[in-house]
Amino acid sequence: MSIRVVANAQATDLLESALSEDGVVAVASLLDPDLVSACKAEADALIARTIERLDEFEPAGFEWRGRDFQFFECASRGRSRLDIRATPDVCPTIFSDAVVQCPGTLGLLQRVMGPDLKLNYAGIVVALPGADAQSWHRDGGNLFPDIETHLPAHAINVFIPLVDVSVEQGRTEFVLGTHRLRDVDGEIQVSTTPTSTAMPIGSALFFDYRTVHRGPGNVAQTPRAVLYL
């Protein structure tokens, strides 16, 4: 099986069905490439400032590329992989209505989670050259773990690639259907073949918070940056 790719976000029935059954779905055309380029410019500047600040700690023995850490502004997600918080004052385009209030995005999310959904967080995950592969993980477990019945998604991630992600840079891998599993204790063992899909600029990936996934390593010479909401 592979990740289902829907041509555009107007096909809300197809998107909702794929997200419910597989835990992940891709939209081939969601945002205008020029808008994504403007988001990328803000993200690149934020990444550069963050790395500059982290490098200031290295003379004191804080070798950030190879250790786990978590600050308010950013956290490590493995070797040479950063999760950086975006804020409206620094990234106004990313927080603009054209992105966070995109009709295609809201149309699907409101179908799945209802009209009262809230943007919880926005940030940039960047895998720098030489980044290791992540362990398989969920971003969160079931909202009510004691209830055996599978419940609809209570949180959804939206990945918006800021570059055309090559095979060498690594495409986020998913294990379809794992959002329906009960909470998993300890390290997640993947017994089925994971899948990924090409993510050109302008596309987006929606996935249930509970779907097992990982970011692969980056063996290219350029960073792999993804905006997430």
Coordinates of C-alpha atoms in Angstrom, one line a residue:
M1 CA 0.0 0.0 0.0
S2 CA 1.1 3.6 -0.6
I3 CA 0.1 7.0 0.7
R4 CA -3.0 8.2 -1.2
V5 CA -2.4 11.5 -3.1
V6 CA -5.4 13.7 -3.9
A7 CA -5.1 16.3 -6.6
N8 CA -6.4 19.2 -4.6
A9 CA -8.0 20.0 -1.3
Q10 CA -11.5 20.4 -2.8
A11 CA -12.0 16.6 -2.8
T12 CA -12.8 16.6 0.9
D13 CA -14.7 13.3 0.8
L14 CA -11.6 11.5 -0.6
L15 CA -9.3 13.3 1.8
E16 CA -11.4 12.5 4.8
S17 CA -11.7 8.9 3.8
A18 CA -8.0 8.4 3.3
L19 CA -7.1 10.1 6.6
S20 CA -9.6 8.0 8.5
E21 CA -8.5 4.7 7.0
D22 CA -4.8 5.2 6.6
G23 CA -4.0 7.9 9.1
V24 CA -2.2 10.0 6.4
V25 CA -3.1 11.6 3.1
A26 CA -1.2 13.9 0.6
V27 CA -2.6 16.9 -1.4
A28 CA -0.7 17.4 -4.6
S29 CA -1.5 21.1 -4.9
L30 CA -2.5 23.1 -1.8
L31 CA -0.5 26.3 -1.7
D32 CA 0.9 28.6 -4.4
P33 CA 4.6 28.0 -4.9
D34 CA 5.3 31.7 -4.6
L35 CA 3.7 31.7 -1.2
V36 CA 5.8 28.6 -0.1
S37 CA 8.9 30.5 -1.3
A38 CA 8.0 33.4 0.9
C39 CA 7.6 31.0 3.8
K40 CA 10.9 29.3 3.0
A41 CA 12.7 32.7 3.1
E42 CA 11.4 33.3 6.7
A43 CA 12.2 29.7 7.7
D44 CA 15.7 29.9 6.3
A45 CA 16.4 33.1 8.2
L46 CA 15.0 31.5 11.4
I47 CA 17.1 28.4 10.9
A48 CA 20.3 30.4 10.4
R49 CA 19.6 32.5 13.5
T50 CA 18.9 29.4 15.6
I51 CA 22.1 27.7 14.5
E52 CA 24.1 30.8 15.1
R53 CA 22.8 31.0 18.7
L54 CA 23.4 27.3 19.2
D55 CA 27.0 27.6 17.9
E56 CA 27.6 30.2 20.6
F57 CA 27.4 27.5 23.2
E58 CA 29.9 25.1 21.6
P59 CA 33.0 26.7 23.2
A60 CA 31.5 25.8 26.5
G61 CA 31.2 22.2 25.5
F62 CA 27.7 22.2 24.3
E63 CA 28.0 20.2 21.0
W64 CA 24.4 20.5 20.0
R65 CA 24.5 18.4 16.8
G66 CA 25.1 15.2 18.7
R67 CA 23.0 15.6 21.8
D68 CA 19.5 15.7 23.0
F69 CA 18.2 19.1 24.2
Q70 CA 15.1 21.1 24.5
F71 CA 14.7 24.9 24.9
F72 CA 11.6 27.0 24.5
E73 CA 12.8 28.2 21.0
C74 CA 14.0 24.8 19.6
A75 CA 14.6 21.2 20.4
S76 CA 16.7 18.4 19.0
R77 CA 14.9 15.6 17.2
G78 CA 18.0 13.4 16.7
R79 CA 21.5 14.2 15.5
S80 CA 21.6 17.3 13.3
R81 CA 17.8 17.6 13.3
L82 CA 16.1 20.6 14.8
D83 CA 12.5 21.4 15.6
I84 CA 12.3 25.2 15.7
R85 CA 9.3 27.2 17.1
A86 CA 7.9 29.7 14.6
T87 CA 6.2 32.9 15.9
P88 CA 4.0 35.5 14.2
D89 CA 6.4 38.3 14.8
V90 CA 9.3 36.5 13.2
C91 CA 7.4 34.6 10.5
P92 CA 4.4 36.7 9.5
T93 CA 3.9 34.9 6.2
I94 CA 3.8 31.5 7.8
F95 CA 1.1 32.8 10.2
S96 CA -0.8 34.7 7.5
D97 CA -4.4 33.7 6.6
A98 CA -3.2 32.5 3.2
V99 CA -1.4 29.6 5.1
V100 CA -3.1 29.0 8.4
Q101 CA -6.6 29.9 7.1
C102 CA -6.1 28.2 3.7
P103 CA -9.6 27.1 2.6
G104 CA -8.4 23.7 1.5
T105 CA -6.7 23.1 4.9
L106 CA -9.6 24.3 7.0
G107 CA -12.1 22.4 4.8
L108 CA -10.5 19.1 5.6
L109 CA -9.7 19.8 9.2
Q110 CA -13.2 21.0 10.1
R111 CA -14.7 18.0 8.4
V112 CA -12.6 15.7 10.6
M113 CA -12.4 17.7 13.9
G114 CA -15.3 20.1 13.8
P115 CA -15.6 23.9 13.5
D116 CA -13.9 24.7 16.8
L117 CA -10.4 23.5 15.9
K118 CA -7.4 25.6 17.1
L119 CA -3.9 26.0 15.8
N120 CA -1.8 24.6 18.6
Y121 CA 1.7 25.1 17.2
A122 CA 3.7 26.0 14.1
G123 CA 7.3 25.3 13.5
I124 CA 10.1 24.2 11.2
V125 CA 11.7 20.8 11.3
V126 CA 15.0 20.8 9.5
A127 CA 17.2 17.8 8.9
L128 CA 20.7 19.1 8.2
P129 CA 23.2 17.2 6.0
G130 CA 24.3 14.2 7.9
A131 CA 21.2 13.9 10.1
D132 CA 20.5 10.5 11.4
A133 CA 17.2 8.6 10.8
Q134 CA 14.7 9.1 13.6
S135 CA 13.2 6.2 15.6
W136 CA 9.7 5.2 14.8
H137 CA 7.3 7.3 16.9
R138 CA 3.9 8.8 17.3
D139 CA 3.5 12.5 18.0
G140 CA 0.9 11.7 20.6
G141 CA -1.3 8.8 21.9
N142 CA -5.0 8.3 22.2
L143 CA -6.9 11.1 23.8
F144 CA -8.7 8.6 26.1
P145 CA -6.4 5.6 26.3
D146 CA -8.8 3.6 28.6
I147 CA -11.5 3.6 25.9
E148 CA -11.1 0.6 23.6
T149 CA -13.2 2.0 20.8
H150 CA -11.2 3.8 18.1
L151 CA -12.0 7.5 18.1
P152 CA -11.7 10.1 15.4
A153 CA -8.6 12.2 15.2
H154 CA -8.3 14.8 17.9
A155 CA -5.1 16.4 16.5
I156 CA -3.7 16.5 13.0
N157 CA -0.3 17.6 11.7
V158 CA 0.0 19.4 8.4
F159 CA 3.5 19.1 6.7
I160 CA 4.3 21.6 4.1
P161 CA 7.6 21.0 2.3
L162 CA 9.8 24.1 1.8
V163 CA 12.0 22.3 -0.8
D164 CA 11.3 19.6 -3.4
V165 CA 12.4 16.7 -1.2
S166 CA 14.7 14.3 -3.0
V167 CA 15.3 10.7 -2.1
E168 CA 18.8 11.6 -0.8
Q169 CA 17.4 14.2 1.5
G170 CA 14.9 11.7 2.8
R171 CA 11.1 11.6 2.6
T172 CA 9.1 11.2 5.8
E173 CA 8.0 7.6 6.2
F174 CA 4.7 6.4 7.6
V175 CA 3.2 3.0 8.6
L176 CA -0.4 3.2 7.3
G177 CA -3.2 2.4 9.7
T178 CA -1.2 2.7 12.9
H179 CA -3.4 5.5 14.2
R180 CA -5.9 2.8 15.0
L181 CA -3.6 0.9 17.3
R182 CA -3.8 1.3 21.1
D183 CA -1.0 3.2 22.9
V184 CA 2.4 1.7 22.5
D185 CA 4.8 1.5 25.4
G186 CA 8.5 1.7 24.8
E187 CA 10.1 1.6 21.4
I188 CA 7.7 1.1 18.5
Q189 CA 8.5 -1.9 16.4
V190 CA 7.5 -1.7 12.8
S191 CA 6.6 -5.1 11.3
T192 CA 5.0 -3.8 8.0
T193 CA 6.6 -2.0 5.1
P194 CA 6.6 1.8 5.6
T195 CA 5.7 4.1 2.8
S196 CA 6.5 7.6 1.7
T197 CA 5.5 9.9 -1.2
A198 CA 7.1 12.6 -3.3
M199 CA 6.4 16.0 -1.8
P200 CA 7.0 18.9 -4.3
I201 CA 6.7 22.5 -3.4
G202 CA 3.1 23.5 -3.1
S203 CA 2.0 20.1 -1.8
A204 CA 1.0 19.2 1.8
L205 CA 0.7 16.1 3.9
F206 CA -2.0 15.6 6.5
F207 CA -1.6 12.9 9.2
D208 CA -3.3 11.8 12.4
Y209 CA -1.2 12.7 15.5
R210 CA -1.3 8.9 16.4
T211 CA 0.2 7.6 13.1
V212 CA 3.6 6.0 13.4
H213 CA 6.2 7.8 11.3
R214 CA 9.8 8.9 11.2
G215 CA 12.1 11.3 9.4
P216 CA 14.9 9.4 7.5
G217 CA 18.5 10.5 7.5
N218 CA 19.7 13.2 5.2
V219 CA 22.7 12.0 3.0
A220 CA 22.4 15.0 0.7
Q221 CA 24.5 18.2 0.9
T222 CA 21.5 20.4 1.4
P223 CA 19.1 20.8 4.4
R224 CA 15.6 19.3 4.3
A225 CA 13.1 21.8 5.8
V226 CA 9.5 21.2 6.5
L227 CA 6.9 23.6 7.8
Y228 CA 4.4 22.1 10.1
L229 CA 1.1 23.3 11.6

